[in-house]
Coordinates of C-alpha atoms and ligand atoms in Angstrom, one line a residue:
M988 CA -21.8 15.1 -1.2
L989 CA -18.5 13.7 -1.0
H990 CA -15.9 15.9 -1.0
F991 CA -12.3 14.8 -2.2
S992 CA -9.1 16.2 -1.3
C993 CA -5.6 15.6 -3.4
D994 CA -3.7 12.7 -1.3
L995 CA -0.7 14.2 -2.3
C996 CA -1.0 18.5 -1.9
G997 CA -4.3 18.6 0.0
L998 CA -6.1 20.3 -2.6
Q999 CA -9.7 20.3 -2.9
L1000 CA -10.6 18.1 -5.7
D1001 CA -13.5 19.1 -8.0
D1002 CA -14.7 16.9 -11.3
R1003 CA -11.2 16.7 -12.5
R1004 CA -10.0 14.2 -10.0
Y1005 CA -7.6 11.2 -10.9
V1006 CA -7.8 8.1 -9.1
V1007 CA -4.7 5.7 -8.7
R1008 CA -5.2 2.3 -7.9
M1009 CA -2.1 -0.2 -7.1
E1010 CA -2.0 -3.8 -6.0
V1011 CA 0.8 -4.7 -4.2
Y1012 CA 1.3 -8.8 -3.7
P1013 CA 3.9 -11.5 -3.2
A1014 CA 5.3 -13.2 -6.6
F1015 CA 6.0 -16.4 -4.4
D1016 CA 3.6 -18.5 -2.4
P1017 CA 3.8 -17.5 1.4
E1018 CA 2.1 -20.9 1.9
E1019 CA 4.8 -22.7 0.8
F1020 CA 7.1 -21.7 3.6
D1021 CA 4.6 -22.2 6.3
E1022 CA 3.9 -25.6 5.8
E1023 CA 7.0 -27.3 7.4
D1024 CA 7.0 -25.0 10.4
L1025 CA 3.3 -25.9 11.3
D1026 CA 3.8 -27.6 14.7
A1027 CA 1.8 -26.9 17.7
D1028 CA 3.5 -23.7 18.5
H1029 CA 2.3 -22.1 15.2
L1030 CA -1.2 -23.2 15.4
Q1031 CA -1.3 -21.5 18.7
E1032 CA 0.0 -18.5 17.0
I1033 CA -2.4 -18.8 14.1
A1034 CA -5.3 -19.3 16.6
E1035 CA -4.1 -16.1 18.4
I1036 CA -4.1 -13.9 15.2
L1037 CA -7.3 -15.2 13.8
K1038 CA -8.8 -14.2 17.4
E1039 CA -7.2 -10.7 17.0
V1040 CA -8.7 -10.8 13.6
E1041 CA -12.0 -11.3 14.9
E1042 CA -11.7 -8.5 17.4
T1043 CA -10.1 -5.6 15.4
G1044 CA -11.2 -6.6 12.1
Q1045 CA -7.7 -6.0 10.9
P1046 CA -5.5 -8.9 9.6
Q1047 CA -2.0 -8.7 11.2
L1048 CA -0.7 -10.5 8.6
D1049 CA -1.2 -8.6 5.6
D1050 CA 2.6 -8.2 4.7
C1051 CA 1.7 -12.1 2.8
G1052 CA -1.4 -10.8 1.3
S1053 CA -2.0 -8.8 -1.7
K1054 CA -3.0 -4.7 -0.9
D1055 CA -5.1 -2.8 -3.0
L1056 CA -4.1 0.8 -2.6
R1057 CA -6.0 3.8 -4.0
F1058 CA -5.2 7.7 -4.1
D1059 CA -6.9 10.6 -5.3
L1060 CA -5.1 13.1 -7.0
C1061 CA -5.5 16.5 -8.4
P1062 CA -4.5 17.2 -12.2
N1063 CA -1.3 18.4 -11.3
C1064 CA 0.2 15.7 -8.9
H1065 CA -1.6 13.2 -11.3
R1066 CA 1.1 14.6 -13.9
K1067 CA 3.9 14.3 -11.3
F1068 CA 2.8 11.1 -10.5
V1069 CA 2.7 9.4 -13.9
K1070 CA 6.0 10.7 -14.7
D1071 CA 7.5 9.0 -11.5
P1072 CA 5.4 6.7 -9.7
L1073 CA 7.6 5.4 -7.2
G1074 CA 9.5 8.8 -6.2
R1075 CA 12.5 7.6 -7.7
D1076 CA 13.5 11.4 -8.9
Q1077 CA 12.9 12.7 -5.1
L1078 CA 14.9 9.6 -3.7
R1079 CA 17.6 10.6 -5.9
R1080 CA 17.5 14.2 -5.0
L1081 CA 17.5 13.5 -1.3
N1082 CA 20.7 11.4 -1.9
F1083 CA 22.4 14.1 -3.6
S1084 CA 21.7 17.0 -1.0
K1085 CA 23.5 14.6 1.7
N1086 CA 26.8 14.9 -0.1
Ligands
ZN938 ZN1 -2.3 17.5 -5.5

């Protein structure tokens, strides 16, 4: 049987597990910016990247693509997450403590 733990606090999770799924993707078309730069040098670069992907299975260009993120949360962290998904409260508190 699979055991899950909370991605925020590390608590072992039972049936009351919450899954957060996020998709991050560019709202512009990255291809548009590439086309005019497609000279021989870049083709060489792309060939190297493709080779790397083949070898490692990890695309190095993932900043340009969409990203699916998935987290498991305990009920407690789920409640906190829903209130402040981007951690803005925490950022604000950090900024305050610097003063
Ligand atoms: Zn938690």
